[in-house]
Amino acid sequence: MKKILFASSEVVPFIKTGGLADVAGSLPKCFDKNEYDVRVILPKYECMAQKWKDMMQYKTHFYMDFAGQSRYVGVLETVYDGITFYFIDNEGYFSGPKPYTDWHWDVQKFMFFDRAVLSALPVIDFRPDLIHCHDWQTGLIPVYLNDSFQGGEFFRGIKTVMTIHNLKFQGNDNAEQFMRLSGLSSYYMTIDKLRTGVDGNMLKGGLVYADAITTVSDSYAEEIKTPFYGEGLDGLMRARSNDLRGIVNGIDYVDFNPATDKFITAQYDASNVLEKKLQNKRALQKELGIGAGDNRFMIGIVSRLTDQKGFDLIAYVMENLCQRDVQLVVLGTGDQRYEEMFRWFAGKYPSKVSANIYYSEEMSHKIYASCDAFLMPSLFEPCGLSQLMSLRYGTLPIVRETGGLKDTVHPYNQFDGTGTGFSFTNYNAHDMYNTVMFAHSVYVDRRDEWNKLIARAMAEDFSWQASAKKYQEMYDWLIG
Ligand code: ADP
Ligand code: GLC
């Protein structure tokens, strides 16, 4: 049995701010259980829902020297959906209303987490053959493993994989401060190791010291070797290109299944999608108090409202969009200017724009099921899960051709009748607008073509099956 430990700062169903949580929670379930014992470790946040906290069982605790003090590390455990989850407990670090807070504090918090993860393993008597680290929050695990944990027999030979879900966030802090908190010596603060500029950089540490690197789509794996997408680490990505590969994300086909989805008004599959989707659309129009109308082109957005997701393009043509017979249903939180922008348009065009500035699993499912199209014009997108959820629900994605969006959405070709959505290349508001209007025209004037697009979208397979196999192959190769 090969033992794998996933380390992640967020994991569904316990805590989620974005797609990282979906991946860390759903992928572990998809490995061959006869060959792989995959467990997951994450922080125990105060802000987790009480029902999850109630499920956790105290396993052990110990004290660990960290940042000049002896600190409490509790370990809790739960088995959920056949997977063992460990939670690192420290009320000082993991309190507050959200998993992430102030930048400096987050760096310290996850340095603590990374050290606590390794320190906990002998205590809970789980020696993984490989630790699979996700994003900057776990970047110091491969570094610590190389450094202070190398002495004993227990840690010798443990392999590491670093998966990049988003290269933009790296977890850096002034090198002096970084050394003081992490306990790493100045040996590590050079440009070929953890240093970027005047900072120490957690993600860079993971990328330098991990045995292999993956990211969440083939296109993003290529893009991050270029300065535009490389976030200052493109040189390192090129240098390690032999150890870097893209493995596209899947989604949980049980949680996201229109045939069994408890959140939506009318369940459906490919055989009755047209009729049932309409029922969902009517129900959502009613619930949100936007204008009724079966043939109004309803576009959904479920997203963090940040620059990454292309909201400046949407803001630029929002007024024009509202002049057309479209409805825009938005669910998201994030930058204040985008929250306010959608609220403002919802006030001005109440029958066309619905601004839902909050987080809701239930509402997200309703939007995936009810809308005709889903808009995701990202500036960059390592993979993107929302477009996969849309495809699964027969809601046609309109995306910019970048990263995982490019790899998972095939643009409609009216000449040979192929495609599962619509896309544009340049990061340009008018190109996006024209693409939305093209989709609108297919919806209005060539409904039979539109319906065939829905059928093709729903026939795609973005379950974890194929990608989990690729991870297994990589683990086998590394563990030997
Ligand atoms: P990212 O991880 O960059 O935010 P992804 O497309 O990979 O983007 O994943 C986003 C995930 O978060 C999806 O599961 C999406 O449905 C969910 N999501 C984003 N915003 C909200 C929200 N306000 N309410 C519910 N779910 C949301
Ligand atoms: C990140 C990326 C997103 C990706 C997700 C899960 O949040 O922004 O594109 O789908 O991680 O890998």
CSV table of C-alpha atoms in Angstrom, one decimal, residues 96-459:
chain,number,residue,atom,x,y,z
A,96,GLY,CA,-10.8,34.5,13.3
A,97,PRO,CA,-13.7,34.7,10.9
A,98,LYS,CA,-11.8,33.5,7.8
A,99,PRO,CA,-9.0,31.2,7.0
A,100,TYR,CA,-6.9,34.0,5.5
A,101,THR,CA,-6.4,37.4,7.0
A,102,ASP,CA,-3.5,39.8,7.0
A,103,TRP,CA,-0.7,39.0,4.7
A,104,HIS,CA,2.2,38.8,7.3
A,105,TRP,CA,0.1,36.9,9.7
A,106,ASP,CA,-0.9,34.3,7.0
A,107,VAL,CA,2.8,33.7,6.2
A,108,GLN,CA,3.6,33.0,9.9
A,109,LYS,CA,0.4,31.0,10.3
A,110,PHE,CA,1.3,28.6,7.4
A,111,MET,CA,4.9,28.4,8.3
A,112,PHE,CA,3.6,27.1,11.6
A,113,PHE,CA,1.3,24.7,9.8
A,114,ASP,CA,4.1,23.3,7.6
A,115,ARG,CA,6.3,22.6,10.6
A,116,ALA,CA,3.5,21.2,12.6
A,117,VAL,CA,2.5,18.8,9.8
A,118,LEU,CA,6.0,17.2,9.7
A,119,SER,CA,6.3,17.2,13.5
A,120,ALA,CA,2.9,15.5,13.9
A,121,LEU,CA,3.7,12.6,11.6
A,122,PRO,CA,5.8,10.5,14.0
A,123,VAL,CA,3.4,11.3,16.8
A,124,ILE,CA,0.4,10.0,14.9
A,125,ASP,CA,2.5,7.2,13.5
A,126,PHE,CA,1.7,7.8,9.9
A,127,ARG,CA,4.7,7.8,7.6
A,128,PRO,CA,3.7,8.8,4.1
A,129,ASP,CA,5.8,7.7,1.2
A,130,LEU,CA,4.9,11.0,-0.4
A,131,ILE,CA,3.6,14.3,0.7
A,132,HIS,CA,1.5,16.1,-1.9
A,133,CYS,CA,1.7,19.8,-1.2
A,134,HIS,CA,-0.8,22.4,-2.5
A,135,ASP,CA,-0.1,26.0,-3.2
A,136,TRP,CA,2.1,28.5,-1.2
A,137,GLN,CA,0.6,27.7,2.2
A,138,THR,CA,2.4,24.3,2.1
A,139,GLY,CA,5.6,25.4,0.3
A,140,LEU,CA,7.9,25.0,3.3
A,141,ILE,CA,7.1,21.3,3.8
A,142,PRO,CA,9.6,20.2,1.1
A,143,VAL,CA,12.1,22.7,2.5
A,144,TYR,CA,11.8,21.6,6.2
A,145,LEU,CA,12.0,18.0,5.0
A,146,ASN,CA,15.3,18.8,3.4
A,147,ASP,CA,16.5,20.8,6.4
A,148,SER,CA,15.7,20.0,10.0
A,149,PHE,CA,13.8,16.8,9.5
A,150,GLN,CA,16.5,15.0,7.6
A,151,GLY,CA,18.3,13.5,10.5
A,152,GLY,CA,16.0,10.8,11.7
A,153,GLU,CA,15.2,7.5,10.1
A,154,PHE,CA,11.5,8.3,10.0
A,155,PHE,CA,11.7,11.1,7.5
A,156,ARG,CA,14.4,9.7,5.2
A,157,GLY,CA,13.2,9.1,1.7
A,158,ILE,CA,9.8,10.8,1.9
A,159,LYS,CA,9.1,12.3,-1.5
A,160,THR,CA,7.3,15.5,-2.2
A,161,VAL,CA,5.1,16.9,-4.9
A,162,MET,CA,4.2,20.6,-5.2
A,163,THR,CA,1.1,21.5,-7.0
A,164,ILE,CA,0.5,25.0,-8.2
A,165,HIS,CA,-3.1,26.1,-8.2
A,166,ASN,CA,-2.3,29.7,-8.5
A,167,LEU,CA,1.2,31.1,-9.0
A,168,LYS,CA,0.1,34.6,-8.2
A,169,PHE,CA,0.1,33.9,-4.4
A,170,GLN,CA,3.5,33.0,-3.1
A,171,GLY,CA,3.6,33.8,0.6
A,172,ASN,CA,6.6,36.1,0.9
A,173,ASP,CA,7.9,38.3,3.6
A,174,ASN,CA,11.1,40.2,4.3
A,175,ALA,CA,14.0,37.8,4.4
A,176,GLU,CA,15.1,38.8,8.0
A,177,GLN,CA,11.6,38.3,9.3
A,178,PHE,CA,11.2,35.1,7.2
A,179,MET,CA,14.3,33.6,8.7
A,180,ARG,CA,13.3,34.6,12.2
A,181,LEU,CA,9.8,33.0,11.9
A,182,SER,CA,10.6,30.0,9.9
A,183,GLY,CA,13.8,29.1,11.7
A,184,LEU,CA,15.5,28.6,8.3
A,185,SER,CA,19.1,29.9,8.1
A,186,SER,CA,20.6,32.4,5.7
A,187,TYR,CA,21.8,29.5,3.6
A,188,TYR,CA,18.2,29.4,2.2
A,189,MET,CA,17.9,33.1,1.5
A,190,THR,CA,19.7,33.1,-1.8
A,191,ILE,CA,18.3,33.6,-5.3
A,192,ASP,CA,18.7,30.0,-6.3
A,193,LYS,CA,16.7,28.9,-3.2
A,194,LEU,CA,14.0,30.8,-1.4
A,195,ARG,CA,14.8,34.4,-2.1
A,196,THR,CA,12.8,36.7,-4.4
A,197,GLY,CA,14.0,40.3,-4.3
A,198,VAL,CA,14.3,41.3,-0.6
A,199,ASP,CA,12.0,38.5,0.5
A,200,GLY,CA,11.9,34.9,1.5
A,201,ASN,CA,9.3,33.1,-0.5
A,202,MET,CA,7.4,30.0,0.6
A,203,LEU,CA,6.1,28.8,-2.7
A,204,LYS,CA,9.5,29.2,-4.3
A,205,GLY,CA,10.9,27.0,-1.5
A,206,GLY,CA,8.4,24.3,-2.4
A,207,LEU,CA,9.2,24.7,-6.1
A,208,VAL,CA,12.9,24.4,-5.6
A,209,TYR,CA,12.9,21.5,-3.1
A,210,ALA,CA,9.9,19.3,-4.2
A,211,ASP,CA,10.8,16.2,-6.2
A,212,ALA,CA,8.2,17.0,-8.8
A,213,ILE,CA,5.9,19.9,-9.7
A,214,THR,CA,2.5,19.9,-11.2
A,215,THR,CA,0.0,22.5,-12.1
A,216,VAL,CA,-3.7,22.1,-12.9
A,217,SER,CA,-3.8,22.3,-16.7
A,218,ASP,CA,-1.4,21.7,-19.6
A,219,SER,CA,-1.7,25.2,-20.9
A,220,TYR,CA,-0.9,26.8,-17.6
A,221,ALA,CA,2.1,24.5,-17.3
A,222,GLU,CA,3.4,26.1,-20.5
A,223,GLU,CA,2.2,29.7,-19.7
A,224,ILE,CA,4.1,29.9,-16.4
A,225,LYS,CA,7.4,29.5,-18.2
A,226,THR,CA,6.8,32.9,-19.7
A,227,PRO,CA,7.2,36.3,-18.0
A,228,PHE,CA,3.5,37.3,-18.5
A,229,TYR,CA,2.2,34.4,-16.5
A,230,GLY,CA,5.3,33.5,-14.5
A,231,GLU,CA,4.8,36.0,-11.6
A,232,GLY,CA,8.6,36.4,-11.4
A,233,LEU,CA,9.2,32.6,-11.2
A,234,ASP,CA,9.1,31.9,-14.9
A,235,GLY,CA,12.9,31.3,-14.9
A,236,LEU,CA,12.6,28.7,-12.2
A,237,MET,CA,9.7,27.1,-14.1
A,238,ARG,CA,11.9,26.8,-17.2
A,239,ALA,CA,14.8,25.5,-15.1
A,240,ARG,CA,12.6,22.8,-13.7
A,241,SER,CA,10.6,22.1,-16.8
A,242,ASN,CA,11.6,18.4,-16.8
A,243,ASP,CA,10.0,18.0,-13.4
A,244,LEU,CA,6.9,20.1,-14.2
A,245,ARG,CA,3.7,18.8,-15.8
A,246,GLY,CA,0.1,19.8,-16.2
A,247,ILE,CA,-2.7,17.5,-14.9
A,248,VAL,CA,-6.1,19.0,-15.5
A,249,ASN,CA,-8.6,19.2,-12.6
A,250,GLY,CA,-11.8,17.2,-12.5
A,251,ILE,CA,-14.9,17.9,-10.4
A,252,ASP,CA,-16.8,15.7,-8.0
A,253,TYR,CA,-19.4,14.0,-10.2
A,254,VAL,CA,-21.5,13.0,-7.2
A,255,ASP,CA,-21.7,16.5,-5.7
A,256,PHE,CA,-22.2,18.1,-9.1
A,257,ASN,CA,-24.8,15.9,-10.8
A,258,PRO,CA,-27.9,17.5,-12.2
A,259,ALA,CA,-29.7,14.2,-12.0
A,260,THR,CA,-29.5,14.0,-8.2
A,261,ASP,CA,-28.8,17.6,-7.2
A,262,LYS,CA,-30.9,18.4,-4.1
A,263,PHE,CA,-30.4,22.2,-4.4
A,264,ILE,CA,-32.1,22.6,-7.8
A,265,THR,CA,-35.8,22.8,-8.6
A,266,ALA,CA,-35.9,20.2,-11.3
A,267,GLN,CA,-33.4,17.4,-11.6
A,268,TYR,CA,-32.3,16.4,-15.1
A,269,ASP,CA,-29.9,14.6,-17.4
A,270,ALA,CA,-29.1,14.8,-21.1
A,271,SER,CA,-32.4,13.3,-22.1
A,272,ASN,CA,-34.6,15.9,-20.6
A,273,VAL,CA,-32.3,18.9,-20.1
A,274,LEU,CA,-34.2,21.3,-22.3
A,275,GLU,CA,-37.5,21.0,-20.5
A,276,LYS,CA,-36.1,20.8,-17.0
A,277,LYS,CA,-33.5,23.6,-17.5
A,278,LEU,CA,-36.4,25.8,-18.3
A,279,GLN,CA,-38.2,24.9,-15.1
A,280,ASN,CA,-35.0,25.8,-13.2
A,281,LYS,CA,-34.7,29.0,-15.1
A,282,ARG,CA,-38.3,30.0,-14.3
A,283,ALA,CA,-37.8,29.2,-10.6
A,284,LEU,CA,-34.6,31.2,-10.4
A,285,GLN,CA,-36.1,34.2,-12.2
A,286,LYS,CA,-38.9,34.1,-9.7
A,287,GLU,CA,-36.6,33.6,-6.6
A,288,LEU,CA,-34.3,36.4,-7.6
A,289,GLY,CA,-37.1,38.8,-8.7
A,290,ILE,CA,-35.7,39.4,-12.1
A,291,GLY,CA,-38.0,39.6,-15.1
A,292,ALA,CA,-39.7,36.4,-16.2
A,293,GLY,CA,-39.2,35.2,-19.8
A,294,ASP,CA,-38.3,31.7,-21.1
A,295,ASN,CA,-36.4,33.1,-24.0
A,296,ARG,CA,-34.3,35.7,-22.3
A,297,PHE,CA,-30.7,34.8,-22.6
A,298,MET,CA,-29.6,34.2,-19.0
A,299,ILE,CA,-25.9,34.4,-18.2
A,300,GLY,CA,-24.5,33.2,-14.9
A,301,ILE,CA,-21.3,34.2,-13.0
A,302,VAL,CA,-20.1,32.4,-9.9
A,303,SER,CA,-16.8,33.7,-8.9
A,304,ARG,CA,-14.4,35.4,-6.6
A,305,LEU,CA,-14.8,39.0,-7.7
A,306,THR,CA,-11.1,39.8,-8.5
A,307,ASP,CA,-9.0,41.0,-11.4
A,308,GLN,CA,-7.9,37.5,-12.1
A,309,LYS,CA,-11.4,36.6,-13.3
A,310,GLY,CA,-11.6,39.4,-15.9
A,311,PHE,CA,-14.2,41.6,-14.2
A,312,ASP,CA,-12.6,44.8,-15.6
A,313,LEU,CA,-13.7,43.6,-19.0
A,314,ILE,CA,-17.2,43.0,-17.8
A,315,ALA,CA,-17.3,46.4,-16.1
A,316,TYR,CA,-16.2,48.0,-19.3
A,317,VAL,CA,-19.1,46.7,-21.4
A,318,MET,CA,-21.7,46.2,-18.6
A,319,GLU,CA,-23.9,49.1,-19.8
A,320,ASN,CA,-23.9,47.8,-23.4
A,321,LEU,CA,-24.8,44.3,-22.2
A,322,CYS,CA,-27.7,45.8,-20.2
A,323,GLN,CA,-29.1,47.3,-23.4
A,324,ARG,CA,-29.5,43.9,-24.9
A,325,ASP,CA,-32.1,41.2,-24.1
A,326,VAL,CA,-29.9,39.4,-21.7
A,327,GLN,CA,-30.0,38.6,-18.0
A,328,LEU,CA,-26.9,38.5,-15.8
A,329,VAL,CA,-27.1,36.5,-12.6
A,330,VAL,CA,-24.0,37.1,-10.4
A,331,LEU,CA,-22.9,35.2,-7.3
A,332,GLY,CA,-19.7,36.2,-5.7
A,333,THR,CA,-17.7,38.2,-3.2
A,334,GLY,CA,-14.4,40.0,-3.5
A,335,ASP,CA,-13.0,43.4,-4.5
A,336,GLN,CA,-15.3,46.2,-3.3
A,337,ARG,CA,-15.4,47.9,-6.7
A,338,TYR,CA,-16.8,44.9,-8.4
A,339,GLU,CA,-19.3,44.2,-5.7
A,340,GLU,CA,-20.5,47.8,-6.0
A,341,MET,CA,-20.5,47.7,-9.7
A,342,PHE,CA,-22.9,44.7,-9.8
A,343,ARG,CA,-25.1,46.2,-7.1
A,344,TRP,CA,-25.3,49.4,-9.0
A,345,PHE,CA,-26.3,47.8,-12.2
A,346,ALA,CA,-28.8,45.6,-10.4
A,347,GLY,CA,-30.4,48.8,-9.0
A,348,LYS,CA,-30.5,50.4,-12.4
A,349,TYR,CA,-31.7,47.3,-14.4
A,350,PRO,CA,-33.6,45.2,-11.8
A,351,SER,CA,-35.2,42.9,-14.4
A,352,LYS,CA,-31.9,42.2,-16.0
A,353,VAL,CA,-29.2,42.0,-13.4
A,354,SER,CA,-29.2,40.1,-10.1
A,355,ALA,CA,-26.3,40.8,-7.8
A,356,ASN,CA,-25.9,38.2,-5.1
A,357,ILE,CA,-22.9,39.4,-3.1
A,358,TYR,CA,-22.5,36.5,-0.8
A,359,TYR,CA,-21.3,32.9,-0.7
A,360,SER,CA,-23.7,30.1,-1.1
A,361,GLU,CA,-23.2,26.5,-2.3
A,362,GLU,CA,-27.0,26.2,-2.9
A,363,MET,CA,-27.3,29.3,-5.0
A,364,SER,CA,-24.2,28.3,-7.0
A,365,HIS,CA,-25.9,25.0,-8.0
A,366,LYS,CA,-29.1,26.8,-8.9
A,367,ILE,CA,-27.1,29.1,-11.2
A,368,TYR,CA,-25.2,26.3,-12.9
A,369,ALA,CA,-28.5,24.5,-13.5
A,370,SER,CA,-30.7,27.4,-14.6
A,371,CYS,CA,-28.6,29.7,-16.8
A,372,ASP,CA,-28.2,29.3,-20.5
A,373,ALA,CA,-24.5,30.4,-20.6
A,374,PHE,CA,-21.7,31.0,-18.0
A,375,LEU,CA,-19.3,33.8,-18.4
A,376,MET,CA,-15.6,33.5,-17.3
A,377,PRO,CA,-13.3,35.9,-19.2
A,378,SER,CA,-10.3,35.3,-16.9
A,379,LEU,CA,-7.0,37.2,-17.3
A,380,PHE,CA,-5.3,34.0,-16.3
A,381,GLU,CA,-6.8,30.7,-15.1
A,382,PRO,CA,-4.7,27.8,-13.9
A,383,CYS,CA,-7.6,25.5,-14.4
A,384,GLY,CA,-11.0,26.8,-13.4
A,385,LEU,CA,-13.7,24.6,-12.1
A,386,SER,CA,-16.8,26.7,-12.7
A,387,GLN,CA,-16.7,26.1,-16.4
A,388,LEU,CA,-16.5,22.3,-15.8
A,389,MET,CA,-19.5,22.6,-13.5
A,390,SER,CA,-21.3,24.5,-16.2
A,391,LEU,CA,-20.5,22.0,-18.8
A,392,ARG,CA,-21.8,19.2,-16.5
A,393,TYR,CA,-25.1,21.1,-16.2
A,394,GLY,CA,-25.5,21.9,-19.9
A,395,THR,CA,-24.8,25.6,-19.4
A,396,LEU,CA,-22.5,26.8,-22.1
A,397,PRO,CA,-19.3,28.5,-21.0
A,398,ILE,CA,-18.1,31.7,-22.6
A,399,VAL,CA,-14.5,32.0,-21.7
A,400,ARG,CA,-11.2,33.6,-22.6
A,401,GLU,CA,-8.7,31.2,-24.1
A,402,THR,CA,-6.2,31.0,-21.3
A,403,GLY,CA,-4.9,28.2,-19.0
A,404,GLY,CA,-7.5,25.5,-18.2
A,405,LEU,CA,-10.3,27.4,-19.9
A,406,LYS,CA,-8.5,26.9,-23.2
A,407,ASP,CA,-8.0,23.2,-22.4
A,408,THR,CA,-11.5,22.3,-21.3
A,409,VAL,CA,-13.9,24.5,-23.5
A,410,HIS,CA,-13.9,23.8,-27.2
A,411,PRO,CA,-15.2,26.8,-29.1
A,412,TYR,CA,-18.3,26.4,-31.2
A,413,ASN,CA,-17.4,26.0,-34.9
A,414,GLN,CA,-20.5,26.8,-36.9
A,415,PHE,CA,-19.0,25.3,-40.1
A,416,ASP,CA,-18.3,21.8,-38.9
A,417,GLY,CA,-20.8,21.8,-36.0
A,418,THR,CA,-18.4,21.1,-33.2
A,419,GLY,CA,-17.7,22.7,-29.8
A,420,THR,CA,-19.0,22.9,-26.3
A,421,GLY,CA,-19.0,26.7,-25.6
A,422,PHE,CA,-17.6,30.0,-26.9
A,423,SER,CA,-14.2,31.6,-26.5
A,424,PHE,CA,-12.1,34.6,-27.4
A,425,THR,CA,-8.3,35.1,-27.4
A,426,ASN,CA,-7.3,38.6,-26.5
A,427,TYR,CA,-7.8,40.2,-23.2
A,428,ASN,CA,-10.1,42.8,-24.7
A,429,ALA,CA,-13.6,43.9,-23.5
A,430,HIS,CA,-15.0,44.3,-27.1
A,431,ASP,CA,-13.8,40.8,-28.1
A,432,MET,CA,-15.6,39.5,-25.0
A,433,TYR,CA,-18.7,41.5,-25.8
A,434,ASN,CA,-18.8,40.3,-29.4
A,435,THR,CA,-18.4,36.7,-28.2
A,436,VAL,CA,-21.3,37.0,-25.8
A,437,MET,CA,-23.3,38.5,-28.6
A,438,PHE,CA,-22.4,35.7,-31.0
A,439,ALA,CA,-23.5,33.2,-28.4
A,440,HIS,CA,-26.7,35.2,-27.9
A,441,SER,CA,-27.4,35.1,-31.7
A,442,VAL,CA,-26.9,31.3,-31.8
A,443,TYR,CA,-29.3,31.0,-28.8
A,444,VAL,CA,-31.9,33.2,-30.5
A,445,ASP,CA,-31.6,32.4,-34.2
A,446,ARG,CA,-30.3,28.9,-34.3
A,447,ARG,CA,-31.8,27.2,-31.3
A,448,ASP,CA,-31.3,23.7,-32.7
A,449,GLU,CA,-27.6,24.4,-33.0
A,450,TRP,CA,-27.6,25.7,-29.4
A,451,ASN,CA,-29.3,22.5,-28.2
A,452,LYS,CA,-26.7,20.4,-29.9
A,453,LEU,CA,-24.0,22.4,-28.1
A,454,ILE,CA,-25.7,21.6,-24.8
A,455,ALA,CA,-25.7,17.9,-25.8
A,456,ARG,CA,-22.0,17.9,-26.6
A,457,ALA,CA,-21.2,19.9,-23.4
A,458,MET,CA,-23.0,17.3,-21.2
A,459,ALA,CA,-21.3,14.4,-23.0
